[in-house]
Amino acid sequence: MNEEFLRKELDLQYFHENGYVRKTCESCGDSFWTLDPNDTRCGDQPCVPFSFIGKPLGKKIFSLREVRESFLSFFEKHGHSRLHYPVTGERMPVIARWRNDIYLTIASIADFQPHVTSGIVSPPANPLVISQPCIRLNDLDQVGVSGRHLTMFEMMGHHAFNKNIDEIYWKEETVRYCNEFFTETIGIPREKITYKEQMWYGGGNAGPCLEVLAGGLEIATLVFMNLKEDPKGEMVIEDKSYTNNPLNIVDTGYGLERIAWVTQGTKTVYETVFPEVIEWIETHSDDPRDKAAVYSLADHTKSLAFMLGDGAVPSNVKAGYLARLLIRRSLRFMEAIKLDVPLKEVVDLQLDLLQDDFPSLIYQRRQIHEILDIETERYRDTLSKGKSLVKRMIQEKKRIEEDELIYLYDTHGIPPTVVQSIAREEGLNIDIPQNFETKVASLHTHSSEKKVEEETQENLPHTIQLYYQDHYMKEFDATVIWVRKTLDGSEVILDRTAFYPEGGGQLSDQGVIIGEDGEVRKVKYVYKKNGGIIHLIDGTLELSEQVHGRIDWERRYSLMKHHTGTHVINGALRILLGEHIWQAGSQLNITDARFDYSHYKPLSEEEIRKIEQLSNEFIKKNISVIKKVMDRNEAEKTYGFRLYQGGVPPGDKIRVVEIPNVDVEACGGTHLDTTGEIEKIRIIKSERIQDGVNRIIFAAGKMVDIYQKEEEERYQKILEIIQPFYEVTDKANPSRQIKEAAKVFSVLPDQLDKTLRRFLKEADLKERKSVATLDEACRDLFKNWKKKKKQEKNVPIEEIEKLKGNAETIPGTRFKLIIGKTNADSTSVATAIIKEPGYIVHLYDGRKITSAASEDIEVDLSKEIAPTIGHILGGSGGGRPRLTQSGGPNRDKIDEALEKARELSLEIFKVYR
């Protein structure tokens, strides 16, 4: 069916009028158009070899910049608007912030999917021309090896969005433009160019296309996008059904690097694209013989310059995973060629070479340096820890399958070559699957988020959203237009409402609805479904009943302060830390707000102080909060993709909330009119919640006063706890004192009182001391506690030797197991024993059982043993992986607990036999 479709769609008048004939390739079987009636092959690899290496095509040697400018100027002369990146005037980013389905910009048409290509949003210009930096990792293993594959490339494209066929231009003009550009501007002889018929699909669209070939290389693709995915469609491509698209779209992709390559005729594309970088790498390398590693490093560092320059933060998910993947590959290539310089130096060279054409990249130079230093250290730490994990897996299973290789790489960052090397040392051969890293990258190229389908598709009536007309509306009149009874009340829809439905991290409004009978119904929850705004109420109302609504204003006003506060916090973070700051989630509560954002390290206390200070400066300035509905194109042109911090809203109209010179977002929440209404902001907590993501919890307005009162009460409670031992003379700034004191014990501030009780009980304090601050008292307490513990650790050598003499050798292994009782401190004794390799110890000292294991034993006692024996004793157990404590009131079960520890230990050592 596709063959018939292509024959019909691509039998162009242009080909017939200009002497082309349609042939079938004797090698691949595809159809192609050529000026040579004797051609038997399509002109693509591997059907034909490259013929331009050392014999360049074109009227002159073109640099990358010359190819780009020639292309853009050519199409500008033919009525196309040159498209620039919103705000900076440069380009669209390589991080696809406007997309929910992909993380990287993989083609120039991706800039316009899905909103423009679906016909929902008008194109920013029509027709238009663009040169779009793109990143693709679908051929990762071929980069540096094939001579032609790149992860980072520019796709030049001219696009026309036709509501009806030929409204702007369509197939005939597209091929004519292509031939004219290549023959007249670039100077490739027209007889050297062939057009191969193919089907194209991607991003929910499809259509026939012509691959433009010269010298054995594909230099452009002309796609005629006239299909869209539709489960009911009759056209089937790669097991997906398609139907006619609302628009007929000219989607072309010209390879900037490949066009330059055919005019230069260098040995590989890498000498054309990265000549200065390759020379620098080879000059600084101690062993540059591995050309593939040199080429790959040159390619990857350019990709990293763009990814990190456009704000990607390395992590274990989304675009951050792909950035980390390229960083770690780059580090391995540097090891292969013995390039002993920091990775940031190579990326810095790329930034220097790119800054004239892409000046926005250098704005993030400091952050890029810091990210690469952090990621390098993490990589080395990962390899160090990962080797023991691999050895254990090999000893357990005597084999490692492909899915386990992927697991080790994907989860633990251990490359298959490292696994292969370790396995070889253990006498095991492992084959690395072909295109291994491409497979891993493909797992993270597209979003795994599933669309949530409505349970029902009932048509619900539309409600006028009064809360958007006036965020300060407290009361309103309305008519009931839909009712459904529930077990504990009713769900109602009104023709108009000031009740905000839950969404965008903001809780729904609450309040009351008063019926015609004067009865008050409590509004418990408000939500959106299928376009309707549903109010969950106590009691019931009748259809067409006239009602009066009154929202809980104090609740709403607190939510508005916290919502506007998140925008202020976001702006302060970006100004102080860098443009890579990107919202990763938020939750607005009555008493506080949670704001999650991308960043590559935890915040320091000084950074937290500056963020809070700057946020409050914005509040003092009483900046107007602008709320407006804009055309999507106009909004993107004005503000860029920073708009989509909280996600990408649908439609051609978006609601924009702007705090000038602070923050701007597409946001559907309710907001204050000025920042001054927030009154003040207090950061309660800052923490790192996952790889690449931090969280700030803050309070706004009078909630700050409530929090400060609670904090002062906590401070007084802590002072009461230490009063018998310390007199604190300086009671100023209780918040700082609590935070600093908590740091002494490495606990959270709300755990400090419990921690202090334990340390005061275990320390040996002989007299009450006078200290300036709480944290000073804690440092003195910790010092005394350590001194006492050190004294406890002076274990008689006879005790240690006696226990080692009673050790049990575990059958089939070199390891020894010690189960026993001691009159000394069991933790001190156990710690002394496991300084030697090969011991696992379980000792009871009259108060607790200590379990410990030597460094060479792969075990997590805190998970595998301590909780079980703690349960037997009627208490609990836990600690670090190789040192735990267990205890409880059931002292009559000590022998049973020790025997269980022995049994579990023997079970663990089965893997070592």
Short mmCIF file of N, CA and C in Angstrom, two decimals, residues 408-512:
data_model
loop_
_atom_site.label_atom_id
_atom_site.label_comp_id
_atom_site.label_asym_id
_atom_site.label_seq_id
_atom_site.Cartn_x
_atom_site.Cartn_y
_atom_site.Cartn_z
N LEU A 408 22.90 -2.34 35.16
CA LEU A 408 24.13 -1.83 35.76
C LEU A 408 24.50 -0.47 35.20
N TYR A 409 24.27 -0.27 33.91
CA TYR A 409 24.61 1.00 33.27
C TYR A 409 23.56 2.06 33.59
N ASP A 410 22.29 1.66 33.47
CA ASP A 410 21.18 2.60 33.61
C ASP A 410 21.00 3.06 35.04
N THR A 411 21.13 2.15 35.99
CA THR A 411 20.88 2.46 37.39
C THR A 411 22.14 2.85 38.14
N HIS A 412 23.25 2.18 37.86
CA HIS A 412 24.48 2.40 38.63
C HIS A 412 25.58 3.11 37.83
N GLY A 413 25.35 3.36 36.54
CA GLY A 413 26.33 4.09 35.74
C GLY A 413 27.59 3.31 35.43
N ILE A 414 27.52 1.96 35.48
CA ILE A 414 28.71 1.15 35.23
C ILE A 414 28.71 0.73 33.76
N PRO A 415 29.65 1.20 32.95
CA PRO A 415 29.69 0.90 31.52
C PRO A 415 29.89 -0.60 31.28
N PRO A 416 29.37 -1.14 30.18
CA PRO A 416 29.53 -2.57 29.89
C PRO A 416 30.99 -2.99 29.72
N THR A 417 31.84 -2.07 29.24
CA THR A 417 33.25 -2.41 29.10
C THR A 417 33.90 -2.66 30.46
N VAL A 418 33.47 -1.90 31.48
CA VAL A 418 33.98 -2.12 32.83
C VAL A 418 33.49 -3.46 33.36
N VAL A 419 32.22 -3.76 33.13
CA VAL A 419 31.66 -5.05 33.55
C VAL A 419 32.42 -6.18 32.87
N GLN A 420 32.68 -6.02 31.59
CA GLN A 420 33.40 -7.03 30.82
C GLN A 420 34.81 -7.25 31.38
N SER A 421 35.48 -6.16 31.75
CA SER A 421 36.83 -6.25 32.30
C SER A 421 36.83 -6.98 33.64
N ILE A 422 35.88 -6.64 34.51
CA ILE A 422 35.78 -7.30 35.83
C ILE A 422 35.46 -8.78 35.66
N ALA A 423 34.55 -9.07 34.74
CA ALA A 423 34.17 -10.46 34.49
C ALA A 423 35.36 -11.27 34.01
N ARG A 424 36.18 -10.65 33.18
CA ARG A 424 37.36 -11.35 32.65
C ARG A 424 38.30 -11.72 33.80
N GLU A 425 38.44 -10.81 34.78
CA GLU A 425 39.27 -11.10 35.95
C GLU A 425 38.72 -12.27 36.77
N GLU A 426 37.38 -12.43 36.71
CA GLU A 426 36.72 -13.51 37.45
C GLU A 426 36.59 -14.78 36.60
N GLY A 427 37.22 -14.79 35.42
CA GLY A 427 37.18 -15.97 34.55
C GLY A 427 35.90 -16.13 33.78
N LEU A 428 35.19 -15.04 33.49
CA LEU A 428 33.90 -15.11 32.79
C LEU A 428 33.94 -14.20 31.57
N ASN A 429 33.51 -14.73 30.43
CA ASN A 429 33.44 -13.94 29.20
C ASN A 429 32.05 -13.36 29.03
N ILE A 430 31.97 -12.07 28.74
CA ILE A 430 30.68 -11.39 28.52
C ILE A 430 30.74 -10.67 27.18
N ASP A 431 29.72 -10.89 26.36
CA ASP A 431 29.61 -10.20 25.08
C ASP A 431 28.74 -8.96 25.25
N ILE A 432 29.22 -7.82 24.76
CA ILE A 432 28.44 -6.59 24.82
C ILE A 432 27.56 -6.53 23.57
N PRO A 433 26.24 -6.40 23.74
CA PRO A 433 25.34 -6.38 22.58
C PRO A 433 25.67 -5.23 21.63
N GLN A 434 25.40 -5.44 20.37
CA GLN A 434 25.63 -4.40 19.37
C GLN A 434 24.69 -3.22 19.66
N ASN A 435 25.20 -2.00 19.44
CA ASN A 435 24.41 -0.78 19.64
C ASN A 435 23.88 -0.68 21.07
N PHE A 436 24.69 -1.14 22.03
CA PHE A 436 24.23 -1.19 23.43
C PHE A 436 23.83 0.20 23.94
N GLU A 437 24.70 1.18 23.78
CA GLU A 437 24.41 2.50 24.36
C GLU A 437 23.28 3.20 23.62
N THR A 438 23.09 2.89 22.35
CA THR A 438 21.94 3.43 21.64
C THR A 438 20.65 2.90 22.25
N LYS A 439 20.65 1.61 22.60
CA LYS A 439 19.47 1.02 23.24
C LYS A 439 19.17 1.69 24.57
N VAL A 440 20.21 1.93 25.36
CA VAL A 440 20.02 2.57 26.66
C VAL A 440 19.48 3.99 26.47
N ALA A 441 20.08 4.72 25.53
CA ALA A 441 19.63 6.10 25.30
C ALA A 441 18.17 6.13 24.85
N SER A 442 17.76 5.14 24.03
CA SER A 442 16.39 5.12 23.52
C SER A 442 15.37 4.96 24.64
N LEU A 443 15.79 4.36 25.77
CA LEU A 443 14.88 4.20 26.91
C LEU A 443 14.54 5.54 27.55
N HIS A 444 15.36 6.56 27.25
CA HIS A 444 15.18 7.85 27.93
C HIS A 444 14.96 8.99 26.95
N THR A 445 14.69 8.68 25.68
CA THR A 445 14.55 9.73 24.68
C THR A 445 13.16 10.36 24.70
N HIS A 446 12.14 9.53 24.97
CA HIS A 446 10.77 10.01 24.98
C HIS A 446 10.18 9.95 26.38
N SER A 447 9.22 10.81 26.61
CA SER A 447 8.55 10.83 27.91
C SER A 447 7.80 9.53 28.14
N SER A 448 7.88 9.02 29.37
CA SER A 448 7.15 7.80 29.73
C SER A 448 5.83 8.13 30.41
N GLU A 449 5.52 9.44 30.51
CA GLU A 449 4.28 9.83 31.15
C GLU A 449 3.10 9.41 30.28
N LYS A 450 2.15 8.72 30.89
CA LYS A 450 0.99 8.25 30.16
C LYS A 450 -0.13 9.27 30.26
N LYS A 451 -0.85 9.42 29.16
CA LYS A 451 -1.99 10.31 29.18
C LYS A 451 -3.10 9.71 30.03
N VAL A 452 -3.65 10.54 30.89
CA VAL A 452 -4.74 10.09 31.75
C VAL A 452 -6.05 10.29 31.01
N GLU A 453 -6.73 9.21 30.77
CA GLU A 453 -7.99 9.28 30.05
C GLU A 453 -9.14 9.44 31.04
N GLU A 454 -10.12 10.23 30.63
CA GLU A 454 -11.30 10.40 31.47
C GLU A 454 -12.07 9.09 31.56
N GLU A 455 -12.61 8.81 32.74
CA GLU A 455 -13.38 7.58 32.91
C GLU A 455 -14.66 7.64 32.09
N THR A 456 -15.22 8.82 32.00
CA THR A 456 -16.42 9.00 31.20
C THR A 456 -16.22 10.20 30.29
N GLN A 457 -16.93 10.22 29.22
CA GLN A 457 -16.85 11.32 28.27
C GLN A 457 -18.15 12.12 28.26
N GLU A 458 -18.83 12.16 29.42
CA GLU A 458 -20.09 12.89 29.50
C GLU A 458 -19.86 14.35 29.19
N ASN A 459 -20.81 14.96 28.52
CA ASN A 459 -20.74 16.38 28.19
C ASN A 459 -21.25 17.18 29.37
N LEU A 460 -20.37 17.92 30.01
CA LEU A 460 -20.74 18.73 31.15
C LEU A 460 -20.87 20.18 30.73
N PRO A 461 -21.81 20.91 31.32
CA PRO A 461 -22.03 22.30 30.92
C PRO A 461 -20.87 23.21 31.29
N HIS A 462 -20.72 24.26 30.53
CA HIS A 462 -19.62 25.21 30.70
C HIS A 462 -19.95 26.21 31.81
N THR A 463 -18.90 26.61 32.54
CA THR A 463 -19.05 27.58 33.63
C THR A 463 -18.21 28.82 33.34
N ILE A 464 -18.77 29.98 33.54
CA ILE A 464 -17.99 31.23 33.44
C ILE A 464 -17.07 31.30 34.65
N GLN A 465 -15.77 31.51 34.42
CA GLN A 465 -14.77 31.48 35.49
C GLN A 465 -14.58 32.89 36.05
N LEU A 466 -15.38 33.22 37.05
CA LEU A 466 -15.32 34.56 37.64
C LEU A 466 -13.99 34.83 38.33
N TYR A 467 -13.33 33.78 38.82
CA TYR A 467 -12.06 33.98 39.52
C TYR A 467 -10.98 34.50 38.60
N TYR A 468 -11.14 34.35 37.29
CA TYR A 468 -10.19 34.96 36.36
C TYR A 468 -10.55 36.41 36.06
N GLN A 469 -11.82 36.74 36.14
CA GLN A 469 -12.23 38.13 35.92
C GLN A 469 -11.80 39.01 37.08
N ASP A 470 -11.86 38.45 38.29
CA ASP A 470 -11.48 39.20 39.49
C ASP A 470 -11.00 38.22 40.55
N HIS A 471 -9.70 38.19 40.80
CA HIS A 471 -9.15 37.27 41.78
C HIS A 471 -9.59 37.60 43.21
N TYR A 472 -10.13 38.79 43.39
CA TYR A 472 -10.52 39.23 44.74
C TYR A 472 -12.03 39.11 44.97
N MET A 473 -12.75 38.52 44.03
CA MET A 473 -14.19 38.34 44.21
C MET A 473 -14.45 37.33 45.31
N LYS A 474 -15.20 37.76 46.31
CA LYS A 474 -15.47 36.92 47.48
C LYS A 474 -16.86 36.32 47.44
N GLU A 475 -17.82 37.00 46.80
CA GLU A 475 -19.20 36.54 46.75
C GLU A 475 -19.75 36.73 45.33
N PHE A 476 -20.73 35.93 44.98
CA PHE A 476 -21.30 36.02 43.63
C PHE A 476 -22.68 35.34 43.62
N ASP A 477 -23.48 35.69 42.62
CA ASP A 477 -24.77 35.04 42.38
C ASP A 477 -24.66 34.17 41.15
N ALA A 478 -25.38 33.04 41.14
CA ALA A 478 -25.29 32.10 40.02
C ALA A 478 -26.56 31.26 39.94
N THR A 479 -26.61 30.46 38.87
CA THR A 479 -27.73 29.55 38.65
C THR A 479 -27.20 28.13 38.57
N VAL A 480 -27.91 27.19 39.21
CA VAL A 480 -27.52 25.78 39.16
C VAL A 480 -27.90 25.22 37.79
N ILE A 481 -26.94 24.64 37.07
CA ILE A 481 -27.22 24.12 35.72
C ILE A 481 -26.96 22.61 35.59
N TRP A 482 -26.48 21.98 36.70
CA TRP A 482 -26.24 20.53 36.65
C TRP A 482 -26.13 20.04 38.08
N VAL A 483 -26.77 18.90 38.39
CA VAL A 483 -26.74 18.34 39.74
C VAL A 483 -26.60 16.83 39.66
N ARG A 484 -25.78 16.29 40.56
CA ARG A 484 -25.70 14.84 40.71
C ARG A 484 -25.53 14.53 42.19
N LYS A 485 -26.40 13.69 42.73
CA LYS A 485 -26.34 13.36 44.15
C LYS A 485 -25.22 12.36 44.40
N THR A 486 -24.59 12.50 45.59
CA THR A 486 -23.53 11.59 46.03
C THR A 486 -23.95 10.97 47.36
N LEU A 487 -23.12 10.09 47.90
CA LEU A 487 -23.44 9.43 49.16
C LEU A 487 -23.54 10.41 50.32
N ASP A 488 -22.71 11.48 50.28
CA ASP A 488 -22.70 12.40 51.40
C ASP A 488 -23.01 13.84 50.99
N GLY A 489 -23.78 14.02 49.92
CA GLY A 489 -24.13 15.36 49.49
C GLY A 489 -24.48 15.39 48.01
N SER A 490 -23.95 16.40 47.31
CA SER A 490 -24.22 16.55 45.89
C SER A 490 -23.01 17.14 45.17
N GLU A 491 -22.98 16.91 43.88
CA GLU A 491 -22.06 17.60 43.00
C GLU A 491 -22.89 18.54 42.14
N VAL A 492 -22.49 19.80 42.07
CA VAL A 492 -23.27 20.77 41.29
C VAL A 492 -22.34 21.58 40.39
N ILE A 493 -22.91 21.99 39.27
CA ILE A 493 -22.22 22.92 38.37
C ILE A 493 -23.09 24.16 38.27
N LEU A 494 -22.44 25.33 38.37
CA LEU A 494 -23.11 26.61 38.28
C LEU A 494 -22.81 27.26 36.94
N ASP A 495 -23.67 28.18 36.52
CA ASP A 495 -23.40 28.86 35.25
C ASP A 495 -22.22 29.81 35.36
N ARG A 496 -21.89 30.20 36.61
CA ARG A 496 -20.73 31.05 36.86
C ARG A 496 -20.23 30.75 38.27
N THR A 497 -18.93 30.90 38.49
CA THR A 497 -18.40 30.61 39.83
C THR A 497 -17.14 31.39 40.11
N ALA A 498 -16.97 31.75 41.38
CA ALA A 498 -15.71 32.35 41.84
C ALA A 498 -14.88 31.32 42.61
N PHE A 499 -15.41 30.09 42.75
CA PHE A 499 -14.66 29.03 43.42
C PHE A 499 -13.60 28.47 42.48
N TYR A 500 -12.34 28.54 42.90
CA TYR A 500 -11.24 28.04 42.07
C TYR A 500 -11.13 26.52 42.22
N PRO A 501 -11.13 25.77 41.11
CA PRO A 501 -10.98 24.31 41.19
C PRO A 501 -9.52 23.93 41.38
N GLU A 502 -9.27 22.83 42.05
CA GLU A 502 -7.90 22.39 42.30
C GLU A 502 -7.14 22.20 40.99
N GLY A 503 -5.91 22.67 40.95
CA GLY A 503 -5.10 22.50 39.75
C GLY A 503 -3.84 23.34 39.81
N GLY A 504 -2.82 22.90 39.07
CA GLY A 504 -1.57 23.64 39.01
C GLY A 504 -0.86 23.74 40.35
N GLY A 505 -1.08 22.73 41.22
CA GLY A 505 -0.46 22.74 42.53
C GLY A 505 -1.22 23.52 43.58
N GLN A 506 -2.30 24.22 43.16
CA GLN A 506 -3.09 25.04 44.10
C GLN A 506 -4.32 24.28 44.55
N LEU A 507 -4.54 24.26 45.87
CA LEU A 507 -5.73 23.62 46.42
C LEU A 507 -6.99 24.34 45.96
N SER A 508 -8.10 23.62 45.95
CA SER A 508 -9.36 24.25 45.57
C SER A 508 -9.86 25.17 46.67
N ASP A 509 -10.73 26.09 46.27
CA ASP A 509 -11.38 26.93 47.26
C ASP A 509 -12.39 26.13 48.06
N GLN A 510 -12.72 26.66 49.22
CA GLN A 510 -13.83 26.15 50.02
C GLN A 510 -14.72 27.34 50.37
N GLY A 511 -15.87 27.07 50.94
CA GLY A 511 -16.79 28.15 51.30
C GLY A 511 -18.20 27.63 51.44
N VAL A 512 -19.17 28.45 51.07
CA VAL A 512 -20.57 28.04 51.19
C VAL A 512 -21.36 28.48 49.96
#
